[in-house]
mmCIF file of C-alpha atoms in Angstrom:
data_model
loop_
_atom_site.group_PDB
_atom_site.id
_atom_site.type_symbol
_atom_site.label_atom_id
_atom_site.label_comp_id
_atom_site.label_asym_id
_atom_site.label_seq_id
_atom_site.Cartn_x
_atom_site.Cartn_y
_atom_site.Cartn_z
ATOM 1 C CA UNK X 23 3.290 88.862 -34.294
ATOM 2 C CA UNK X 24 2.929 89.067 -38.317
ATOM 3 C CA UNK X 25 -0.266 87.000 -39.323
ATOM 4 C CA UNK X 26 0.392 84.987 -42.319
ATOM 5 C CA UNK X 27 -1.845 82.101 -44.525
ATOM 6 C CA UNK X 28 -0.964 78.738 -45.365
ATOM 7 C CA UNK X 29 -3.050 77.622 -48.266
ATOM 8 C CA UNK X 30 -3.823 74.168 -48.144
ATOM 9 C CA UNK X 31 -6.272 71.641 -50.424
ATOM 10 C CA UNK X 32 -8.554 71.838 -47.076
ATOM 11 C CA UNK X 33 -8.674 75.366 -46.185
ATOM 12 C CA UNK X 34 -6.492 77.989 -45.446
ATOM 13 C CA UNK X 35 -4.725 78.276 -41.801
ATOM 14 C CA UNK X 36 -3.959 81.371 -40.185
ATOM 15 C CA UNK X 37 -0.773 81.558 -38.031
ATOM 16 C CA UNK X 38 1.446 84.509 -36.839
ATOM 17 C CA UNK X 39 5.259 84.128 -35.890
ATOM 18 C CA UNK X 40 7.366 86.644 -33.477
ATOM 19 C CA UNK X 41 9.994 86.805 -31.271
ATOM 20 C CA UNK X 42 13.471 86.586 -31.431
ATOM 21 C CA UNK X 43 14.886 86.744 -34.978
ATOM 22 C CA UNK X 44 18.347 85.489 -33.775
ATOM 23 C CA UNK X 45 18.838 82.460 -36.037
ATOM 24 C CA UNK X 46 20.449 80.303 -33.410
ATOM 25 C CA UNK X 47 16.988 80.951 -31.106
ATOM 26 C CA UNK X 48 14.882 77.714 -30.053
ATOM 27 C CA UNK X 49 11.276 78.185 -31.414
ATOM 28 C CA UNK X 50 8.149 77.455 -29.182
ATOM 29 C CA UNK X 51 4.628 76.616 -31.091
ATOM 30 C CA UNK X 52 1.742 77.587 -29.025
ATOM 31 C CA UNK X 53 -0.903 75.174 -30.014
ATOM 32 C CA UNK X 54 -4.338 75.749 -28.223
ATOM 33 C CA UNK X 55 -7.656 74.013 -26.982
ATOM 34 C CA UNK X 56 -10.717 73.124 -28.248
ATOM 35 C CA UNK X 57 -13.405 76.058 -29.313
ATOM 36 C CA UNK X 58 -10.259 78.396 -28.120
ATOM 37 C CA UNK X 59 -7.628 80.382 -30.362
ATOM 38 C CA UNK X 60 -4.470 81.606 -30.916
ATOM 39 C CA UNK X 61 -5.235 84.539 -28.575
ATOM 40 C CA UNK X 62 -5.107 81.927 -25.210
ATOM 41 C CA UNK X 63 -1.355 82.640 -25.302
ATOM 42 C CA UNK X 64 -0.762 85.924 -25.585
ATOM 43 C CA UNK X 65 0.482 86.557 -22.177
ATOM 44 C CA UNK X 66 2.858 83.841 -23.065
ATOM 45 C CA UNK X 67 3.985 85.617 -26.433
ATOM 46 C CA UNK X 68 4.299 88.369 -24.378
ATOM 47 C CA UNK X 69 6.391 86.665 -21.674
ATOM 48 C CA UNK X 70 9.118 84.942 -24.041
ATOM 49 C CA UNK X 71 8.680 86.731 -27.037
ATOM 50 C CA UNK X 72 12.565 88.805 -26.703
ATOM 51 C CA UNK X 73 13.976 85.171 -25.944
ATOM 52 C CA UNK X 74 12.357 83.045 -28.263
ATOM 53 C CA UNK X 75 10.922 82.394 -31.822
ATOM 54 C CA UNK X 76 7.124 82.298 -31.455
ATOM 55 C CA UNK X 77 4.610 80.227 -33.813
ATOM 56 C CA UNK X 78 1.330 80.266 -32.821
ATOM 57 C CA UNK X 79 -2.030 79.351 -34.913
ATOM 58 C CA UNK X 80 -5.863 78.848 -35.415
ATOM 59 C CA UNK X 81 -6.102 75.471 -35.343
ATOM 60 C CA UNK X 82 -8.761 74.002 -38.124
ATOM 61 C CA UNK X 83 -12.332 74.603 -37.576
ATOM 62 C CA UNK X 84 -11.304 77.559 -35.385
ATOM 63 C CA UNK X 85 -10.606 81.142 -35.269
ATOM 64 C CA UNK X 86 -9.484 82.550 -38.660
ATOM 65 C CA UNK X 87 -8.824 78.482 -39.901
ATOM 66 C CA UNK X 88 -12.628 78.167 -39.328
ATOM 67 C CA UNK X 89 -13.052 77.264 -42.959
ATOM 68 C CA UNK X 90 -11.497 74.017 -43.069
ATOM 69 C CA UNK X 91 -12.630 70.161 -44.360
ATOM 70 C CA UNK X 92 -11.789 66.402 -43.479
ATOM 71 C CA UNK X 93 -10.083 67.498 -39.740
ATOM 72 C CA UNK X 94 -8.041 64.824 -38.314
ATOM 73 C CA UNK X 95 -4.924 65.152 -36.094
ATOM 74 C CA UNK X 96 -3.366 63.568 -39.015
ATOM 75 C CA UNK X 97 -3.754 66.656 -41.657
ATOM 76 C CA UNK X 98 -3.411 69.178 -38.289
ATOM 77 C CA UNK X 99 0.100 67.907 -37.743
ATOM 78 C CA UNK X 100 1.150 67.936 -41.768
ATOM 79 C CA UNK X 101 -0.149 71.766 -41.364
ATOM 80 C CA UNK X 102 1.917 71.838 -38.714
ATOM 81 C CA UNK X 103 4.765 70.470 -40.363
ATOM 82 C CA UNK X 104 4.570 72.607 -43.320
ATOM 83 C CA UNK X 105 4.271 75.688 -41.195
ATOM 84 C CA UNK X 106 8.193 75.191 -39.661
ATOM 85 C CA UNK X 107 9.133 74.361 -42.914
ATOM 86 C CA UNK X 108 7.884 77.313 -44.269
ATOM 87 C CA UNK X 109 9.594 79.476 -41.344
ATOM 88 C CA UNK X 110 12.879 77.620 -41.439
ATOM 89 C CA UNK X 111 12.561 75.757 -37.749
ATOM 90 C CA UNK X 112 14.311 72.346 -37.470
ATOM 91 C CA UNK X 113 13.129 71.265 -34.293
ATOM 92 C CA UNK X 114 10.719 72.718 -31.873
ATOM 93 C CA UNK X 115 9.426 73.174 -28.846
ATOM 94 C CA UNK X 116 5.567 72.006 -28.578
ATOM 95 C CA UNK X 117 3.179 73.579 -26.142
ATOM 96 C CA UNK X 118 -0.075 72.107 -25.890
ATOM 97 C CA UNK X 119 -3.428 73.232 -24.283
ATOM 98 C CA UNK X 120 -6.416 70.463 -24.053
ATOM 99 C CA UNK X 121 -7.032 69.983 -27.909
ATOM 100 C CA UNK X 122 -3.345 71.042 -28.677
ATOM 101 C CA UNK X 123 -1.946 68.465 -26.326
ATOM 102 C CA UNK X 124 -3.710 65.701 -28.944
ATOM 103 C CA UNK X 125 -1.776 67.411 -31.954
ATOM 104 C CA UNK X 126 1.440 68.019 -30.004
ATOM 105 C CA UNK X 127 1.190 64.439 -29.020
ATOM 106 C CA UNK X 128 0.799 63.053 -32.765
ATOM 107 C CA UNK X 129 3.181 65.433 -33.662
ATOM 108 C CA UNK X 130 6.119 64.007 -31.404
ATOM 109 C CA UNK X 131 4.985 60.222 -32.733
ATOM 110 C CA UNK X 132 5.418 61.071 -36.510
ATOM 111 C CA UNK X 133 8.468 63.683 -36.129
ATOM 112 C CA UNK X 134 10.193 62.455 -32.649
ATOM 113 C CA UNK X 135 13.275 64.120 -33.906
ATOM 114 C CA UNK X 136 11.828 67.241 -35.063
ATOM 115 C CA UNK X 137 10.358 68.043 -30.832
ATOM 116 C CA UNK X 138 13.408 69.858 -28.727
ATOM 117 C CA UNK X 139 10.387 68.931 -25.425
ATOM 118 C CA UNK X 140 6.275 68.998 -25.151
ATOM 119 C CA UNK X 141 4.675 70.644 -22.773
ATOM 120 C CA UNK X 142 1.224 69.310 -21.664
ATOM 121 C CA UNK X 143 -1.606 71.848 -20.482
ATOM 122 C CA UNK X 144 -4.058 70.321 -19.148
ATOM 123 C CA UNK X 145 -4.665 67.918 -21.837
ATOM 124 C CA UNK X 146 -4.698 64.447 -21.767
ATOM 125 C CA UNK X 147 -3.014 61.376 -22.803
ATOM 126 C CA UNK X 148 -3.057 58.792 -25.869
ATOM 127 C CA UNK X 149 -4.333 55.246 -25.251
ATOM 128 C CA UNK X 150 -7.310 53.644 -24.428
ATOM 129 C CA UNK X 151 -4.866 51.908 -21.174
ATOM 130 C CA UNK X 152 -5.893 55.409 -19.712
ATOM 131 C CA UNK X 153 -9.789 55.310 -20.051
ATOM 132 C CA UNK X 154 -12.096 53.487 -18.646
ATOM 133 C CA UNK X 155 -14.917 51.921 -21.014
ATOM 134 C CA UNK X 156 -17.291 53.987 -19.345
ATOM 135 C CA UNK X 157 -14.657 56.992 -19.538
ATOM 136 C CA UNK X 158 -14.960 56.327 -23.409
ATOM 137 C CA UNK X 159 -17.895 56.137 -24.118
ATOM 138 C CA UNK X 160 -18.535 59.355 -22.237
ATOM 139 C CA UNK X 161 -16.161 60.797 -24.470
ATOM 140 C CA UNK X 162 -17.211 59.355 -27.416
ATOM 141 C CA UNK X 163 -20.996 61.184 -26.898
ATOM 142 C CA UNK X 164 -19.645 64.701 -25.461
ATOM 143 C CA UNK X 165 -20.827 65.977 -28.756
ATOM 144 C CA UNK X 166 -24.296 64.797 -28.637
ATOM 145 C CA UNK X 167 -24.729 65.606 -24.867
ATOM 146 C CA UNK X 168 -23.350 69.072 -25.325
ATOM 147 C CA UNK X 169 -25.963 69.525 -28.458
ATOM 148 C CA UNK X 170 -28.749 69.554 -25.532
ATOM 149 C CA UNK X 171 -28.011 72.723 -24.135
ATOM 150 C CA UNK X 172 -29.220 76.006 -26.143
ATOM 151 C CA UNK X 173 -26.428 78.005 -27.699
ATOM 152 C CA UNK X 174 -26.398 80.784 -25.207
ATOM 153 C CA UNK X 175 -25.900 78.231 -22.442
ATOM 154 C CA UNK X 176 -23.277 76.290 -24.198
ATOM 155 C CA UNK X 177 -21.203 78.804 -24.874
ATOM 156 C CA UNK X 178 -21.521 80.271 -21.146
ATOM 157 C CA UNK X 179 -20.760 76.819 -19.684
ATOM 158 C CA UNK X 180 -17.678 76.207 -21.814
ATOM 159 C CA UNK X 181 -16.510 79.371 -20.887
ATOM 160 C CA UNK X 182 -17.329 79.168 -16.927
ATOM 161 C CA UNK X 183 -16.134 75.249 -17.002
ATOM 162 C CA UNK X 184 -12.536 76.302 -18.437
ATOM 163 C CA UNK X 185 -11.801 79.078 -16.492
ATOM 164 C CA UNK X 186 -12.088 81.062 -12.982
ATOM 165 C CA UNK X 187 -10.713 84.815 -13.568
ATOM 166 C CA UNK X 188 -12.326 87.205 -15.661
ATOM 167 C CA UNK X 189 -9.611 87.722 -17.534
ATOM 168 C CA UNK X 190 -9.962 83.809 -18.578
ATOM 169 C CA UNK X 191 -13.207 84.086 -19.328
ATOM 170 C CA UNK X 192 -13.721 86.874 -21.790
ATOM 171 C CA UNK X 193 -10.744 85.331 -23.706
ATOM 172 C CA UNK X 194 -12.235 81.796 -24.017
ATOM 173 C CA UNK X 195 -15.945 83.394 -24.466
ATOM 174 C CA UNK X 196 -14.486 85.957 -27.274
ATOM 175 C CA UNK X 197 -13.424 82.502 -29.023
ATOM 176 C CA UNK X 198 -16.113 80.196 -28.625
ATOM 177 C CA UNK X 199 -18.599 82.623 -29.004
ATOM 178 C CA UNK X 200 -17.391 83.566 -32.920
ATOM 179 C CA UNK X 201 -18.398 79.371 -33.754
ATOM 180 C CA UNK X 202 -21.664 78.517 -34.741
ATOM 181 C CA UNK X 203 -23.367 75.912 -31.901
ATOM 182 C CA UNK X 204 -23.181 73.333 -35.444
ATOM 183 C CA UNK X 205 -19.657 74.361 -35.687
ATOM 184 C CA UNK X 206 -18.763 73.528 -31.704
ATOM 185 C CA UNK X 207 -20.516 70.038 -31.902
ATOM 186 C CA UNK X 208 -18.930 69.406 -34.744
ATOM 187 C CA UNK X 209 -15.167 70.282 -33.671
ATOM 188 C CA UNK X 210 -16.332 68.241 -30.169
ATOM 189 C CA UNK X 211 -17.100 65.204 -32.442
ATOM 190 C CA UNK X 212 -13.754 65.259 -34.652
ATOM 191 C CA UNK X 213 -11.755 65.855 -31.878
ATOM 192 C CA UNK X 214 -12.703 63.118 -29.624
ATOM 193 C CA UNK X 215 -13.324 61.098 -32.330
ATOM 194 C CA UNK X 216 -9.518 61.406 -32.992
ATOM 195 C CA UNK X 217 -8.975 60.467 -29.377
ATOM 196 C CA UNK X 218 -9.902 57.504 -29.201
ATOM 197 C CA UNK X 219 -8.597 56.025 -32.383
ATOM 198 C CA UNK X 220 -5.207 56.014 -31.174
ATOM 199 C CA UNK X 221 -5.713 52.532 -28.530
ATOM 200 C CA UNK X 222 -2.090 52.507 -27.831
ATOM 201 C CA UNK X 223 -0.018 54.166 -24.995
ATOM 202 C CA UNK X 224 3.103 56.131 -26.012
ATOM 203 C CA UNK X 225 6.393 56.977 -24.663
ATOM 204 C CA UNK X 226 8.548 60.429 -25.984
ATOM 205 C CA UNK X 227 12.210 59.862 -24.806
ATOM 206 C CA UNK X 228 12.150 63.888 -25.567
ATOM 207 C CA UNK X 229 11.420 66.248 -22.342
ATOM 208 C CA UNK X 230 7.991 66.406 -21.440
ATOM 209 C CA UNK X 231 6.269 68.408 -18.546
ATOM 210 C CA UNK X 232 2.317 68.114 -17.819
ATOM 211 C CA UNK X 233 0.574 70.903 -16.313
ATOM 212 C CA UNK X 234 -3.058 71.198 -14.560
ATOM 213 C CA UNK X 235 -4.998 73.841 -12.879
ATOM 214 C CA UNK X 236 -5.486 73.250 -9.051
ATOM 215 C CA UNK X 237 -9.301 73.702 -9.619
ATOM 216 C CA UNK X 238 -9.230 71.851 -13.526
ATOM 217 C CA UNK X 239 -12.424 70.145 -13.150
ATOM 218 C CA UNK X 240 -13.145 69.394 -16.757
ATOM 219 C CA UNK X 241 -13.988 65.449 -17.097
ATOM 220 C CA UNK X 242 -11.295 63.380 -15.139
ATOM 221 C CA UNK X 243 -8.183 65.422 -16.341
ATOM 222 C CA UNK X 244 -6.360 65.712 -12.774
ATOM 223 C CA UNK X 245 -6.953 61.757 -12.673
ATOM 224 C CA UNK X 246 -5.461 61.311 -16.226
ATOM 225 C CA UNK X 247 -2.538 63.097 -15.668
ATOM 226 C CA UNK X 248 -1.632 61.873 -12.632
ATOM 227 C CA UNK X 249 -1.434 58.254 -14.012
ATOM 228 C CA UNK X 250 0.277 59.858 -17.553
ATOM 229 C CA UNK X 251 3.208 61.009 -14.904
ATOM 230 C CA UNK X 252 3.444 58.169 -12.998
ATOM 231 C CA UNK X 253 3.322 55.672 -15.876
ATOM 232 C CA UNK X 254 5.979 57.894 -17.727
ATOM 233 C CA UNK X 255 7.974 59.392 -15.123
ATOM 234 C CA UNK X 256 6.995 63.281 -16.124
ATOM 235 C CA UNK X 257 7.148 65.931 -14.501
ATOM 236 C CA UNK X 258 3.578 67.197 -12.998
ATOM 237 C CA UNK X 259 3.337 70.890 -12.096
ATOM 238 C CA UNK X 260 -0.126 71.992 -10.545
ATOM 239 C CA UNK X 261 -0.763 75.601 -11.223
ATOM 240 C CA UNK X 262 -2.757 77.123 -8.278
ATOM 241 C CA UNK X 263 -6.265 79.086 -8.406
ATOM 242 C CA UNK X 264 -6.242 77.974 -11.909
ATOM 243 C CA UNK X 265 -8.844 76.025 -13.884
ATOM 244 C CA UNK X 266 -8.781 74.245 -17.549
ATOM 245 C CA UNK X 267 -7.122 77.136 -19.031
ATOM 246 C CA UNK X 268 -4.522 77.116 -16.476
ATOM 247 C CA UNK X 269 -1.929 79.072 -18.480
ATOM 248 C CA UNK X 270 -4.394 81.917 -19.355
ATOM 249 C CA UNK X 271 -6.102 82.177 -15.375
ATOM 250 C CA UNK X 272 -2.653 82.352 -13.637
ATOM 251 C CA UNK X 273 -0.124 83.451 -16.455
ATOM 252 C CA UNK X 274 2.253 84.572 -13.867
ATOM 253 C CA UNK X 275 2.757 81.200 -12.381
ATOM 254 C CA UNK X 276 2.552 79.574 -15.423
ATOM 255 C CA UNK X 277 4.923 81.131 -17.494
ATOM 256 C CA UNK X 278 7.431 80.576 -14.635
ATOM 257 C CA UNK X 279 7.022 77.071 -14.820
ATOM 258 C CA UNK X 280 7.382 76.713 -18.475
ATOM 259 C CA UNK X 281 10.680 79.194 -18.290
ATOM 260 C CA UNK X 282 12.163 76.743 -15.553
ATOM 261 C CA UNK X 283 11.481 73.789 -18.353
ATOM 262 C CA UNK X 284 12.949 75.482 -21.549
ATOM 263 C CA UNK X 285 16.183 76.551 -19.112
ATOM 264 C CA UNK X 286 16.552 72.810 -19.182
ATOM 265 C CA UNK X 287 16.510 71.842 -22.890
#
């Protein structure tokens, strides 16, 4: 994967694209979840990297992109925008962890036409029809209840919460663990902030398959995306001995699942 820089008014964002160079190949953007990095996929660049053009990045406020002002899902998915534009991709295929689900999901709202299919990992979906009042204002205050805990213990739970092999953890722990505790309330604030400000339910007439962990118990998201498939008629694929960060804990059975899906579109 060749790291490059986008310079933008904001801050600069780091991204790296491999793969295939076959002009005719589909392209696959790995976008990732909160206080993680580019590096939860790279058993997944690894898997479908001699298939497929790869884009992956730092989102802002993360990783290398840590350096970054006024995030909203808004400027993400411009970023976004400008990256294929910059690497000659047309339409794309959007895969989503947590956090990345939110930008894949505003994404596929503003550019329908530019998403070949979304894949959902264990994220969750827009509008408030979802949540419950209680639900958001939980959500709106995971910022300030997560400010409570002392760094060391932050960082240890988010890494624990997400995850269940070791493998898992160090990966989410080498990412969280490079943001300052400011820096993780902070992202935790934007992020659901973001959340909740889109109140109304959406339907993508492109492809879309959800994924969970078996053992994803992080807030209600086995609840959420049970309702998101059976309001929308997606796909739901449970990934087995897997937590939050279902693609990184079983990778095996993951990447299987997302091969069947892009065999489709």
């Amino acid at each position: 994967m060749e790291e490059k820089i986008l310079h933008t008014e904001n801050g600069d964002i780091y991204y790296w694209v491999g793969g295939s160079k076959n002009i005719d190949t589909k392209c696959i953007v790995f976008v990732h979840g909160m206080t993680a990095d580019q590096s939860m996929f790279e058993k997944q660049v690894d898997h479908f990297s001699n298939e497929f053009k790869i884009i992956t990045l730092d989102l802002p406020l993360h990783g290398k992109s840590c350096h970054y002002k006024d995030f909203t899902f808004s400027n993400i998915v411009e970023v976004l925008k400008n990256i294929l534009a910059l690497e000659n991709v047309s339409k794309v295929i959007l895969v989503g962890q947590s956090l990345g689900g939110y930008v894949c999901q505003e994404f596929g709202i503003r550019y329908p036409k530019k998403v070949k299919g979304f894949v959902g990992i264990d994220t969750t979906p827009f509008g408030h029809y979802y949540y419950s009042k209680w639900e958001k204002f939980i959500l709106s205050k995971i910022g300030l209840l997560s400010s409570m805990f002392p760094y060391k213990t932050l960082i240890n739970s988010i890494s624990k919460g997400a995850t269940r092999t070791d493998y898992a953890f160090d990966n989410m722990y080498s990412a969280v663990s490079k943001l300052s505790k400011d820096e993780i309330i902070n992202i935790m604030n934007l992020a659901y902030k973001e959340l909740l400000k889109r109140t109304e339910t959406v339907h993508f007439n492109f492809p879309v398959l959800l994924v969970m962990g078996e053992k994803d118990n992080t807030g209600n998201v086995k609840k959420y995306n049970s309702k998101w498939s059976t309001q929308n008629g997606y796909q739901l694929v449970v990934i087995s001995d897997a937590a939050h960060n279902s693609n990184v804990d079983n990778y095996n059975e993951f990447n299987n699942v997302l091969a069947d899906f892009l065999s489709q579109l």
